[in-house]
Short mmCIF file of C-alpha atoms in Angstrom, two decimals:
data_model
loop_
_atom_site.label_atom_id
_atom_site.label_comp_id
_atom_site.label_asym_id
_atom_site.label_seq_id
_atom_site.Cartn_x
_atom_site.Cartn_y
_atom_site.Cartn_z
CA UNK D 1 -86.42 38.39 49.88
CA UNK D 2 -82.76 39.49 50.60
CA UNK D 3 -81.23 37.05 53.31
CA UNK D 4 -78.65 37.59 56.06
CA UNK D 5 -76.65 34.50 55.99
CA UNK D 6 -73.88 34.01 58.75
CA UNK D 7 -71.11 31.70 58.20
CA UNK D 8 -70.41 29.88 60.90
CA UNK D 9 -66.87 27.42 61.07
CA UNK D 10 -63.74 27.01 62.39
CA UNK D 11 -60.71 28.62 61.67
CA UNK D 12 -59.45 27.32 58.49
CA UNK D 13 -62.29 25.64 57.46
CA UNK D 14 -62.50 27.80 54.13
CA UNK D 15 -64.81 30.57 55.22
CA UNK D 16 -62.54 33.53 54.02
CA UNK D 17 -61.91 31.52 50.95
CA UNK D 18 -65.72 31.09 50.44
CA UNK D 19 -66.38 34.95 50.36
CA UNK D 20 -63.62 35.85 48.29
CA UNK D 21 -65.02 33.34 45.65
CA UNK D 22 -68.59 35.08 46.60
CA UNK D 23 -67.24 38.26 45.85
CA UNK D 24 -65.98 36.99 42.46
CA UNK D 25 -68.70 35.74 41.30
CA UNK D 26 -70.58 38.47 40.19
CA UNK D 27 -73.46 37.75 41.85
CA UNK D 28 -75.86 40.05 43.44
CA UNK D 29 -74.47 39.68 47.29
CA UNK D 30 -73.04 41.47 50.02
CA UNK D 31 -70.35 40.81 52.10
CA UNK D 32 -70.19 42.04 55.70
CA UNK D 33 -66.81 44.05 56.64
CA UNK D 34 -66.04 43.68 60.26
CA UNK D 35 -63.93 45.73 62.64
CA UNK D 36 -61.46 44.37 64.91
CA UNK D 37 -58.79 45.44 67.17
CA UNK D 38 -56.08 42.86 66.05
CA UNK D 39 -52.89 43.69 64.63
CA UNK D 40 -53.09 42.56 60.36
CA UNK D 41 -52.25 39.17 59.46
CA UNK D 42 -51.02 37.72 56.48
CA UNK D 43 -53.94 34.94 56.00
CA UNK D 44 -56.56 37.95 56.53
CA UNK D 45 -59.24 37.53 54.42
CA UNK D 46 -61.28 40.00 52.26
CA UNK D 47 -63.82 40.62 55.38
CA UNK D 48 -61.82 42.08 57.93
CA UNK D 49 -60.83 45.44 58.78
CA UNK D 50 -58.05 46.34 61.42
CA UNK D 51 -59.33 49.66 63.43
CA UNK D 52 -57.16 50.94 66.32
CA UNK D 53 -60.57 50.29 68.64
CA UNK D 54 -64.11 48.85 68.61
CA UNK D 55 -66.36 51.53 70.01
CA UNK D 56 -70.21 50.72 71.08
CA UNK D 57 -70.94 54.06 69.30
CA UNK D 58 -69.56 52.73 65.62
CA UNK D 59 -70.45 48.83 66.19
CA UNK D 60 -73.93 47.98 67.09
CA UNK D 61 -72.63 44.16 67.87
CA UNK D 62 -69.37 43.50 69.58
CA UNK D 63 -67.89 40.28 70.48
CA UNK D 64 -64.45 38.76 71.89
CA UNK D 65 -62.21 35.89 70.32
CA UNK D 66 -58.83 35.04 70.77
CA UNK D 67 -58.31 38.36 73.15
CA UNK D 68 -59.18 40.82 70.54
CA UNK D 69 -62.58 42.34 70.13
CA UNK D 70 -64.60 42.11 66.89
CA UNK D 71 -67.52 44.58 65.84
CA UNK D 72 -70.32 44.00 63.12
CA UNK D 73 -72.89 47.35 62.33
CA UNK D 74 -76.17 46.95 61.44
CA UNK D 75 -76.18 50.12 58.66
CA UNK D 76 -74.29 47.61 56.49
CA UNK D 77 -76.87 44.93 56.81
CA UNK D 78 -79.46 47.24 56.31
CA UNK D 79 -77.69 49.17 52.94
CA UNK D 80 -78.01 45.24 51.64
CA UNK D 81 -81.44 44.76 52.87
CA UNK D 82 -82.56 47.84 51.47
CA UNK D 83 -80.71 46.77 47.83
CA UNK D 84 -81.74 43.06 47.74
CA UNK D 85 -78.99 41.90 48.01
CA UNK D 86 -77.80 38.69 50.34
CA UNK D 87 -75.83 39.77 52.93
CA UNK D 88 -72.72 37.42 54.13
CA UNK D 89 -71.32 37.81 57.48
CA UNK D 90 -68.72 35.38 59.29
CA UNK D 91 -69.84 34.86 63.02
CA UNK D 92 -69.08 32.18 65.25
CA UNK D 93 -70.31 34.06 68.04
CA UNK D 94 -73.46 32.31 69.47
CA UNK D 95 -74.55 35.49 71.26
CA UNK D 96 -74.36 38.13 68.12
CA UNK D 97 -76.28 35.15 66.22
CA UNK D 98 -78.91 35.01 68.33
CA UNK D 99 -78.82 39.01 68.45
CA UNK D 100 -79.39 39.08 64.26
CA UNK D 101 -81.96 35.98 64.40
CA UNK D 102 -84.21 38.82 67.06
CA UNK D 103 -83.20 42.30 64.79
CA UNK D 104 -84.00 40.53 62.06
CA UNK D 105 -87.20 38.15 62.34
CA UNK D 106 -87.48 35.67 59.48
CA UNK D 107 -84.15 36.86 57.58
CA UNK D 108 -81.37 35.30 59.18
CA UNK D 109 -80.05 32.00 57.93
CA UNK D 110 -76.81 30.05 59.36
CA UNK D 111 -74.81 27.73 57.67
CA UNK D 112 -71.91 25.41 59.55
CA UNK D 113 -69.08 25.35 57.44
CA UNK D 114 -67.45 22.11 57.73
CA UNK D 115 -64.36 20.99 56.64
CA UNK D 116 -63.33 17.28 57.11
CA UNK D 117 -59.28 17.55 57.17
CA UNK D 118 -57.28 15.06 59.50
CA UNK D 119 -56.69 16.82 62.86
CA UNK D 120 -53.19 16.66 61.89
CA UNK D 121 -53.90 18.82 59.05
CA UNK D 122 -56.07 21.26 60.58
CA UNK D 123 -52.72 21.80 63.17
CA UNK D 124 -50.49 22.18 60.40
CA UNK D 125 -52.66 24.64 58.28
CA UNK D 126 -52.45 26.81 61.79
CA UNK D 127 -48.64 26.26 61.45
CA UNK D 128 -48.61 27.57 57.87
CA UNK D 129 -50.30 30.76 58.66
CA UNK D 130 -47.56 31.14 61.40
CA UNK D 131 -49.83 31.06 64.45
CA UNK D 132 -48.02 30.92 67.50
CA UNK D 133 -48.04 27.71 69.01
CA UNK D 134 -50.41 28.88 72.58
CA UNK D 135 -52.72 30.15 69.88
CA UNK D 136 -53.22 27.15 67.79
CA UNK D 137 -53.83 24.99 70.66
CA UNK D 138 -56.52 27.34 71.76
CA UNK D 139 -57.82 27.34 68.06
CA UNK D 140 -58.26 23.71 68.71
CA UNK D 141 -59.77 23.92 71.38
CA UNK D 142 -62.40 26.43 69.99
CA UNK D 143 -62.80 24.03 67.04
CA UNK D 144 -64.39 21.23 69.88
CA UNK D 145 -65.90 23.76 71.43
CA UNK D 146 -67.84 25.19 67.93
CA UNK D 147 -68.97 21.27 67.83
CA UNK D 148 -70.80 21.19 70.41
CA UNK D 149 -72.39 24.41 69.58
CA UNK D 150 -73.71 22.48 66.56
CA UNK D 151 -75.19 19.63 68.88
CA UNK D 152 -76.53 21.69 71.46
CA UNK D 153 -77.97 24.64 69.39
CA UNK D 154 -78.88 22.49 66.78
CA UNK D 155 -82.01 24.55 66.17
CA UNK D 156 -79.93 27.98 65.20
CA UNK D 157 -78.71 26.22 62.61
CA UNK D 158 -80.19 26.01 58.89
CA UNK D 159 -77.48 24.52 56.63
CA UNK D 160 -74.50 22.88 56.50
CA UNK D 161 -71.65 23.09 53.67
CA UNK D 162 -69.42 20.63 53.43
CA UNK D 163 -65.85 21.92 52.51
CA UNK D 164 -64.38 18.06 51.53
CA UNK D 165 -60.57 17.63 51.97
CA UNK D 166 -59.39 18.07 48.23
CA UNK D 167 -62.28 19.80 46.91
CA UNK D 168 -61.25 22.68 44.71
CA UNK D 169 -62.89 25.99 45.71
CA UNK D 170 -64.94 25.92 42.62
CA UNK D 171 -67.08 22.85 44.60
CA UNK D 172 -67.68 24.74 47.35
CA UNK D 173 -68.90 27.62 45.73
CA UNK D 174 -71.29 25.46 43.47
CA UNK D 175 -72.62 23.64 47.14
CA UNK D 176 -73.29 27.06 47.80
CA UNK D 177 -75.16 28.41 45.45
CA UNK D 178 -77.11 25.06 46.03
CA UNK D 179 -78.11 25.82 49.49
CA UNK D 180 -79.30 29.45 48.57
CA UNK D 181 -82.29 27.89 46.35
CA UNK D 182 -83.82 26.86 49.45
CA UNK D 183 -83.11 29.49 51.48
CA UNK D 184 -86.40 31.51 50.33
CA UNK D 185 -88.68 29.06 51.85
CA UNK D 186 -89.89 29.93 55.67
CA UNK D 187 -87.26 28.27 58.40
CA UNK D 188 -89.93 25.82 59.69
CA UNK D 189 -90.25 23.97 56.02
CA UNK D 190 -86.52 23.36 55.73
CA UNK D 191 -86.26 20.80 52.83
CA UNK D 192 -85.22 17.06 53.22
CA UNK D 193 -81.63 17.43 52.01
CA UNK D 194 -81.06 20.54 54.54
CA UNK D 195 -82.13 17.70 57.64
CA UNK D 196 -80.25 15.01 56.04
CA UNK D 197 -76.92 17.08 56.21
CA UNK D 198 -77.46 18.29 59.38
CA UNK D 199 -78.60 14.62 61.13
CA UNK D 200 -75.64 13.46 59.06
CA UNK D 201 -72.86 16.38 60.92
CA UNK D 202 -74.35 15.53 64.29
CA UNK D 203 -73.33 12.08 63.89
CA UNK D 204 -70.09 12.97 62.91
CA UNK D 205 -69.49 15.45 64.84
CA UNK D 206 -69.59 12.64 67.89
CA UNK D 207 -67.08 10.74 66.14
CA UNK D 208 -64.55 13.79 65.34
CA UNK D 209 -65.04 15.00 69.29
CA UNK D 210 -63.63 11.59 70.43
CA UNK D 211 -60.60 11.61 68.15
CA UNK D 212 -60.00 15.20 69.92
CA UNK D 213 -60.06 13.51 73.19
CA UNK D 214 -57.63 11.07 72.01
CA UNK D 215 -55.32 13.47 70.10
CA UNK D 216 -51.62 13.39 70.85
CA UNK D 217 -50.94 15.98 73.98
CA UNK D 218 -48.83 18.25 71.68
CA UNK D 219 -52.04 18.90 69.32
CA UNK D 220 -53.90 20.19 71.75
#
């Protein structure tokens, strides 16, 4: 059965790396193109288009972050569907999750994408892309806030893919491809290495979300 699998991480955690590897691959999935009303950036990746506006009538979900509006359309969902072909979409909106787990019962999976750079380095990856600095503190802040997503919807959650500090992209594509064996079982007989990971990102989650607290003023 074709899958809808949302990405879920923070920003620069690897996810528009991840689909441009998927996309490479020659595999038989399908990435999801998504509106917004942003100006381009450099650091884009392959997923996003820049429209002048996000109409209701062309976007069938619509969500906010960072000030700009984002749209996602279920006729390219269902063109995969109806090709078998796993869909990809990068979402880290709890609301439009939830939305895809009710449209479609039984085919939505979600994997955290967790990277575990210093929080220094996750600042100066920000700085790299030339984010202005109001911005990055409020992509930190996000970050915190996507962690406790984790721990208190830690039911919406199927996966997690651990993008290691070093790793080449080649790993994480491989880790991938791991998880997506499973992913054809129902969502109530998740397998024993699916709970591991995500018992295991709970617990550090708690430990990352005191080092925010005690991050140096000018991080945050």
């Amino acid at each position: 059965m074709s899958l809808v699998i949302v990405i879920f991480g923070a920003s620069g955690s690897g996810k528009s790396t991840l689909m441009a590897l998927l996309m490479q691959s020659g595999e038989q999935y399908s990435l999801h193109f998504k509106g917004t009303n942003r100006p381009p950036r450099r650091f884009d990746g392959i997923e996003i288009r820049c429209v002048d506006r996000i109409e209701s009538s062309e976007y069938d979900y619509i969500y906010q972050s960072y000030g700009f509006h984002y749209g996602i359309q279920r006729s390219q969902i269902d063109s995969a569907i109806a090709e078998n072909l796993h869909h990809f979409i990068i979402c880290n909106n709890l609301e439009v999750i939830q939305a895809l787990k009710r449209d479609y019962p039984n085919r939505v999976r979600v994997i955290f994408l967790d990277f575990d750079a210093p929080h220094e380095t996750l600042h100066a990856i920000q700085v790299a892309r030339k984010i202005d600095d109001d911005e990055i503190k409020l992509r930190l802040v996000k970050t915190e806030a996507l962690y406790k997503i984790f721990l208190h919807e830690r039911e919406l959650f199927d996966d997690v893919l651990y993008n290691r500090y070093g790793d080449k992209p080649e790993v994480l594509h491989l880790k991938l491809e791991q998880i997506l064996e499973h992913f054809d079982m129902p969502i109530t007989a998740r397998p024993s290495s699916a709970l591991k990971r995500l018992d295991r990102l709970a617990k550090e989650i708690h430990t990352r979300l005191s080092a925010f607290r005690d991050a140096p003023l000018e991080h945050l």
